[in-house]
Amino acid sequence: MIFREDVRWETLKPQEFLARQAACPVVYLPMGLCEPHGHVAPFGLDTIKADWLCDEAAHRFGGIVAPTMNYHVHETGYHAPWLEEVMGGVNPRLGALPPQVVFQTLLYQLRAFRNAGFRGLVLISGHHGAQADLRRVVEAFSDAFGMAHFVRTDPELVAGRFTGDHAGRYELSQLLAIRPDLVDLSRAGRVGTDPLGRFAQNPDVEEASADEGTRILGASLDRIGQAVSALDLPDIPADAFLTLSDVDDLWDRFRVTQGDWVTLSAG
Ligand SMILES: [Zn+2]
């Protein structure tokens, strides 16, 4: 979901793209996922948070927002018992991909960013859980080819000040601040009567408020702003170009580390 067309790779024309990039060669990658968020909220809540934070951060701190990655890791490893407990199994309305698909895709997305002339990456994921592995992928790329980076999920941005949740007070407060028209708290009670049951809705969802959402989002943006100004952007020759096979080789080296991936581990 695009909130600010003047910072988006999709909606910028070459002149404005190059001017923004020259002023701040940082690219933001919003990552989200369509998954159940209770009866009160749309499936894409994680994506909407990430899109809004990236658009607003680029507007305030400079840089350009890349096309959103709207499929994410779920179902595997430690996610499986969570889904069993909260959903009664894997919900079919879930846009999950296997970790190796997401991580391989991310490597080639980073290649595209690097070849386009970006020297710093801010990756904000609205879906929590795979962040340790996402950082691993980005670090592998950065070690090989150079890219300053900051990779966080939204609850990590406000750790110690607010507590993240799934489809509860924390997440719904943000959506009430960003897109109140997409929230219907009058449906909160359906968890007891609807055939879909709880549908992953958190019991404290009715405590959500736009004011709290505004505070959460403000604190998140402050943290992103600190990170952008702290990025140590590497010097990359203007004619540097990574081929597909450059990244094929890196993926071949990365994929054999999957015994260490959090998203494939049970605990
Ligand atoms: Zn969520």
CSV table of C-alpha atoms and ligand atoms in Angstrom, one decimal:
chain,number,residue,atom,x,y,z
A,1,MET,CA,0.0,0.0,0.0
A,2,ILE,CA,1.6,3.3,-1.1
A,3,PHE,CA,1.2,6.1,1.4
A,4,ARG,CA,3.6,8.6,-0.2
A,5,GLU,CA,4.1,8.5,-3.9
A,6,ASP,CA,7.0,10.9,-3.9
A,7,VAL,CA,9.3,8.4,-2.1
A,8,ARG,CA,8.3,5.2,-3.9
A,9,TRP,CA,10.4,3.5,-6.6
A,10,GLU,CA,7.2,2.5,-8.4
A,11,THR,CA,5.8,6.0,-8.6
A,12,LEU,CA,9.0,8.1,-9.1
A,13,LYS,CA,10.1,9.2,-12.5
A,14,PRO,CA,13.9,9.1,-13.3
A,15,GLN,CA,14.7,12.7,-12.6
A,16,GLU,CA,13.1,12.7,-9.2
A,17,PHE,CA,14.4,9.2,-8.4
A,18,LEU,CA,18.0,10.2,-9.1
A,19,ALA,CA,17.7,13.4,-7.2
A,20,ARG,CA,16.4,11.6,-4.1
A,21,GLN,CA,19.0,8.9,-4.4
A,22,ALA,CA,21.9,11.5,-4.8
A,23,ALA,CA,20.7,13.2,-1.6
A,24,CYS,CA,20.4,10.0,0.4
A,25,PRO,CA,21.4,6.6,-1.2
A,26,VAL,CA,19.4,4.6,1.2
A,27,VAL,CA,16.7,2.1,0.1
A,28,TYR,CA,13.9,0.9,2.4
A,29,LEU,CA,12.4,-2.5,1.9
A,30,PRO,CA,9.0,-3.1,3.6
A,31,MET,CA,8.2,-6.7,4.3
A,32,GLY,CA,4.8,-8.0,5.3
A,33,LEU,CA,2.5,-11.0,4.9
A,34,CYS,CA,-1.2,-11.7,4.5
A,35,GLU,CA,-2.3,-13.7,7.4
A,36,PRO,CA,-5.3,-13.8,9.8
A,37,HIS,CA,-5.4,-10.8,12.2
A,38,GLY,CA,-8.8,-11.5,13.9
A,39,HIS,CA,-12.3,-10.4,12.8
A,40,VAL,CA,-11.5,-6.8,13.4
A,41,ALA,CA,-8.6,-6.2,11.0
A,42,PRO,CA,-7.6,-6.9,7.4
A,43,PHE,CA,-5.2,-9.7,6.5
A,44,GLY,CA,-2.5,-7.3,5.4
A,45,LEU,CA,-2.0,-5.6,8.7
A,46,ASP,CA,1.7,-6.5,8.9
A,47,THR,CA,2.3,-5.1,5.4
A,48,ILE,CA,0.4,-1.9,6.1
A,49,LYS,CA,2.5,-1.2,9.1
A,50,ALA,CA,5.8,-1.8,7.2
A,51,ASP,CA,4.6,0.2,4.2
A,52,TRP,CA,3.6,3.2,6.4
A,53,LEU,CA,6.8,3.2,8.4
A,54,CYS,CA,9.0,3.0,5.3
A,55,ASP,CA,7.1,5.7,3.4
A,56,GLU,CA,7.1,8.0,6.4
A,57,ALA,CA,10.8,7.4,7.2
A,58,ALA,CA,11.8,8.1,3.6
A,59,HIS,CA,9.8,11.3,3.7
A,60,ARG,CA,11.4,12.4,6.9
A,61,PHE,CA,15.0,11.1,6.6
A,62,GLY,CA,15.5,10.7,2.9
A,63,GLY,CA,15.9,7.7,0.6
A,64,ILE,CA,13.6,5.7,-1.6
A,65,VAL,CA,11.1,2.9,-0.8
A,66,ALA,CA,11.5,-0.3,-2.9
A,67,PRO,CA,8.5,-2.4,-4.0
A,68,THR,CA,7.0,-4.1,-1.0
A,69,MET,CA,7.8,-7.8,-0.3
A,70,ASN,CA,4.3,-9.0,0.7
A,71,TYR,CA,5.1,-12.8,1.1
A,72,HIS,CA,7.0,-14.0,4.1
A,73,VAL,CA,8.2,-16.9,6.2
A,74,HIS,CA,5.6,-18.7,8.3
A,75,GLU,CA,4.4,-22.3,9.0
A,76,THR,CA,8.0,-23.7,9.3
A,77,GLY,CA,10.0,-24.5,12.4
A,78,TYR,CA,8.8,-22.8,15.6
A,79,HIS,CA,5.9,-21.2,13.8
A,80,ALA,CA,4.2,-24.6,13.5
A,81,PRO,CA,3.3,-25.1,17.2
A,82,TRP,CA,2.1,-21.4,17.4
A,83,LEU,CA,-0.3,-22.0,14.5
A,84,GLU,CA,-1.5,-25.2,16.1
A,85,GLU,CA,-2.2,-23.4,19.4
A,86,VAL,CA,-3.7,-20.2,18.0
A,87,MET,CA,-5.3,-21.3,14.7
A,88,GLY,CA,-5.8,-25.0,15.3
A,89,GLY,CA,-3.4,-25.8,12.4
A,90,VAL,CA,-2.2,-24.0,9.3
A,91,ASN,CA,-4.8,-21.5,8.2
A,92,PRO,CA,-5.3,-21.7,4.4
A,93,ARG,CA,-5.6,-17.9,4.2
A,94,LEU,CA,-1.9,-17.4,4.8
A,95,GLY,CA,0.6,-16.1,2.2
A,96,ALA,CA,3.6,-18.0,3.5
A,97,LEU,CA,6.6,-19.1,1.5
A,98,PRO,CA,9.3,-21.5,2.6
A,99,PRO,CA,12.4,-19.8,4.2
A,100,GLN,CA,14.7,-20.7,1.4
A,101,VAL,CA,12.5,-19.0,-1.2
A,102,VAL,CA,12.2,-15.8,0.9
A,103,PHE,CA,15.9,-15.7,1.6
A,104,GLN,CA,17.1,-16.4,-1.9
A,105,THR,CA,14.7,-13.8,-3.2
A,106,LEU,CA,16.0,-11.3,-0.7
A,107,LEU,CA,19.6,-11.8,-1.9
A,108,TYR,CA,18.5,-11.0,-5.5
A,109,GLN,CA,16.5,-8.0,-4.2
A,110,LEU,CA,19.7,-6.8,-2.5
A,111,ARG,CA,21.5,-7.2,-5.8
A,112,ALA,CA,18.9,-5.1,-7.5
A,113,PHE,CA,19.3,-2.4,-4.9
A,114,ARG,CA,23.1,-2.4,-5.1
A,115,ASN,CA,23.0,-2.3,-8.9
A,116,ALA,CA,20.6,0.6,-8.8
A,117,GLY,CA,23.1,2.6,-6.8
A,118,PHE,CA,21.9,2.3,-3.2
A,119,ARG,CA,24.6,2.0,-0.5
A,120,GLY,CA,22.4,1.6,2.5
A,121,LEU,CA,19.4,-0.7,3.3
A,122,VAL,CA,16.7,-0.2,5.9
A,123,LEU,CA,14.6,-3.4,6.0
A,124,ILE,CA,11.4,-3.1,8.1
A,125,SER,CA,9.3,-6.2,8.6
A,126,GLY,CA,5.8,-5.9,9.9
A,127,HIS,CA,5.8,-9.7,10.5
A,128,HIS,CA,7.9,-10.8,13.5
A,129,GLY,CA,9.8,-14.1,13.8
A,130,ALA,CA,12.2,-14.4,10.9
A,131,GLN,CA,14.3,-11.4,11.7
A,132,ALA,CA,17.4,-13.3,12.9
A,133,ASP,CA,17.6,-15.1,9.6
A,134,LEU,CA,16.8,-11.9,7.6
A,135,ARG,CA,19.8,-10.3,9.3
A,136,ARG,CA,21.9,-13.3,8.5
A,137,VAL,CA,21.1,-13.0,4.8
A,138,VAL,CA,21.7,-9.3,4.7
A,139,GLU,CA,25.0,-9.6,6.5
A,140,ALA,CA,26.2,-12.3,4.1
A,141,PHE,CA,25.4,-10.0,1.2
A,142,SER,CA,27.0,-7.0,2.9
A,143,ASP,CA,30.2,-9.0,3.7
A,144,ALA,CA,30.5,-10.1,0.1
A,145,PHE,CA,29.6,-6.9,-1.8
A,146,GLY,CA,29.2,-4.0,0.7
A,147,MET,CA,25.9,-2.5,1.9
A,148,ALA,CA,25.3,-0.7,5.1
A,149,HIS,CA,22.2,-2.1,6.7
A,150,PHE,CA,19.5,-1.9,9.5
A,151,VAL,CA,17.1,-4.8,9.7
A,152,ARG,CA,14.3,-4.8,12.2
A,153,THR,CA,10.7,-5.9,12.8
A,154,ASP,CA,8.4,-3.2,14.1
A,155,PRO,CA,8.3,-4.5,17.7
A,156,GLU,CA,12.1,-4.5,17.8
A,157,LEU,CA,12.0,-0.7,17.0
A,158,VAL,CA,10.1,0.0,20.2
A,159,ALA,CA,11.5,-2.7,22.5
A,160,GLY,CA,11.4,-1.6,26.1
A,161,ARG,CA,8.7,1.0,25.5
A,162,PHE,CA,5.9,-1.1,23.9
A,163,THR,CA,5.3,-4.8,23.8
A,164,GLY,CA,4.5,-6.3,20.4
A,165,ASP,CA,1.6,-8.7,19.9
A,166,HIS,CA,-0.4,-10.4,17.2
A,167,ALA,CA,-3.7,-8.8,16.3
A,168,GLY,CA,-4.0,-7.2,19.8
A,169,ARG,CA,-3.8,-3.8,21.4
A,170,TYR,CA,-0.3,-3.1,20.0
A,171,GLU,CA,-1.0,-3.9,16.4
A,172,LEU,CA,-4.6,-2.7,16.2
A,173,SER,CA,-3.6,0.6,17.8
A,174,GLN,CA,-1.2,1.2,14.9
A,175,LEU,CA,-3.8,0.4,12.3
A,176,LEU,CA,-6.3,2.7,14.1
A,177,ALA,CA,-3.7,5.5,13.7
A,178,ILE,CA,-2.7,4.6,10.0
A,179,ARG,CA,-6.0,3.4,8.5
A,180,PRO,CA,-8.9,3.6,10.9
A,181,ASP,CA,-11.3,2.9,8.0
A,182,LEU,CA,-9.9,-0.6,7.8
A,183,VAL,CA,-10.6,-1.5,11.5
A,184,ASP,CA,-14.0,-2.7,12.8
A,185,LEU,CA,-13.7,-3.2,16.6
A,186,SER,CA,-17.4,-3.9,16.7
A,187,ARG,CA,-16.6,-7.4,15.4
A,188,ALA,CA,-14.2,-8.2,18.3
A,189,GLY,CA,-16.8,-10.4,20.1
A,190,ARG,CA,-17.1,-12.7,17.1
A,191,VAL,CA,-14.3,-14.9,18.4
A,192,GLY,CA,-16.9,-16.7,20.5
A,193,THR,CA,-19.5,-17.2,17.9
A,194,ASP,CA,-17.9,-17.2,14.4
A,195,PRO,CA,-17.1,-20.5,12.8
A,196,LEU,CA,-13.6,-19.2,12.2
A,197,GLY,CA,-13.2,-18.9,16.0
A,198,ARG,CA,-10.5,-16.7,17.4
A,199,PHE,CA,-8.8,-16.3,14.0
A,200,ALA,CA,-5.6,-15.3,15.7
A,201,GLN,CA,-7.2,-12.3,17.4
A,202,ASN,CA,-5.6,-11.3,20.7
A,203,PRO,CA,-8.0,-11.0,23.7
A,204,ASP,CA,-6.9,-7.4,24.5
A,205,VAL,CA,-7.8,-6.0,21.1
A,206,GLU,CA,-10.6,-3.8,22.4
A,207,GLU,CA,-8.0,-1.8,24.4
A,208,ALA,CA,-6.5,-0.5,21.1
A,209,SER,CA,-6.6,3.2,20.5
A,210,ALA,CA,-5.4,5.6,17.8
A,211,ASP,CA,-3.5,7.7,20.4
A,212,GLU,CA,-1.5,4.7,21.5
A,213,GLY,CA,-0.9,3.8,17.8
A,214,THR,CA,0.4,7.3,17.2
A,215,ARG,CA,2.9,7.0,20.1
A,216,ILE,CA,4.1,3.6,18.9
A,217,LEU,CA,4.6,4.8,15.3
A,218,GLY,CA,6.3,8.0,16.5
A,219,ALA,CA,8.8,6.0,18.6
A,220,SER,CA,9.3,3.6,15.7
A,221,LEU,CA,10.2,6.4,13.3
A,222,ASP,CA,12.5,8.0,15.9
A,223,ARG,CA,14.4,4.7,16.0
A,224,ILE,CA,14.6,4.4,12.2
A,225,GLY,CA,15.8,8.0,12.0
A,226,GLN,CA,18.7,7.3,14.4
A,227,ALA,CA,19.6,4.2,12.3
A,228,VAL,CA,19.6,6.1,9.0
A,229,SER,CA,21.9,8.7,10.3
A,230,ALA,CA,24.2,6.1,11.8
A,231,LEU,CA,24.5,4.1,8.6
A,232,ASP,CA,28.2,3.9,7.5
A,233,LEU,CA,27.6,4.0,3.7
A,234,PRO,CA,30.4,2.2,1.8
A,235,ASP,CA,32.1,3.6,-1.3
A,236,ILE,CA,30.9,1.7,-4.3
A,237,PRO,CA,32.3,2.4,-7.8
A,238,ALA,CA,29.6,3.9,-10.0
A,239,ASP,CA,30.2,1.2,-12.6
A,240,ALA,CA,30.1,-1.7,-10.2
A,241,PHE,CA,27.5,-4.2,-11.4
A,242,LEU,CA,26.7,-7.6,-9.8
A,243,THR,CA,25.8,-10.3,-12.2
A,244,LEU,CA,23.2,-12.9,-11.5
A,245,SER,CA,25.9,-15.5,-11.2
A,246,ASP,CA,27.7,-13.4,-8.6
A,247,VAL,CA,24.7,-13.8,-6.4
A,248,ASP,CA,24.2,-17.4,-7.4
A,249,ASP,CA,27.5,-18.2,-5.9
A,250,LEU,CA,26.7,-16.4,-2.7
A,251,TRP,CA,23.4,-18.2,-2.4
A,252,ASP,CA,25.2,-21.5,-2.9
A,253,ARG,CA,27.4,-20.6,0.1
A,254,PHE,CA,24.4,-19.4,2.2
A,255,ARG,CA,22.0,-22.2,1.6
A,256,VAL,CA,24.3,-24.8,3.3
A,257,THR,CA,24.0,-22.9,6.6
A,258,GLN,CA,20.3,-23.8,6.9
A,259,GLY,CA,21.1,-26.0,10.0
A,260,ASP,CA,21.5,-22.6,11.8
A,261,TRP,CA,18.3,-20.9,10.5
A,262,VAL,CA,15.9,-20.0,13.2
A,263,THR,CA,13.0,-20.3,10.8
A,264,LEU,CA,13.8,-24.0,10.4
A,265,SER,CA,14.4,-24.8,14.1
A,266,ALA,CA,11.8,-26.1,16.5
A,267,GLY,CA,12.6,-23.8,19.4
B,1,ZN,ZN,0.7,-8.8,12.6
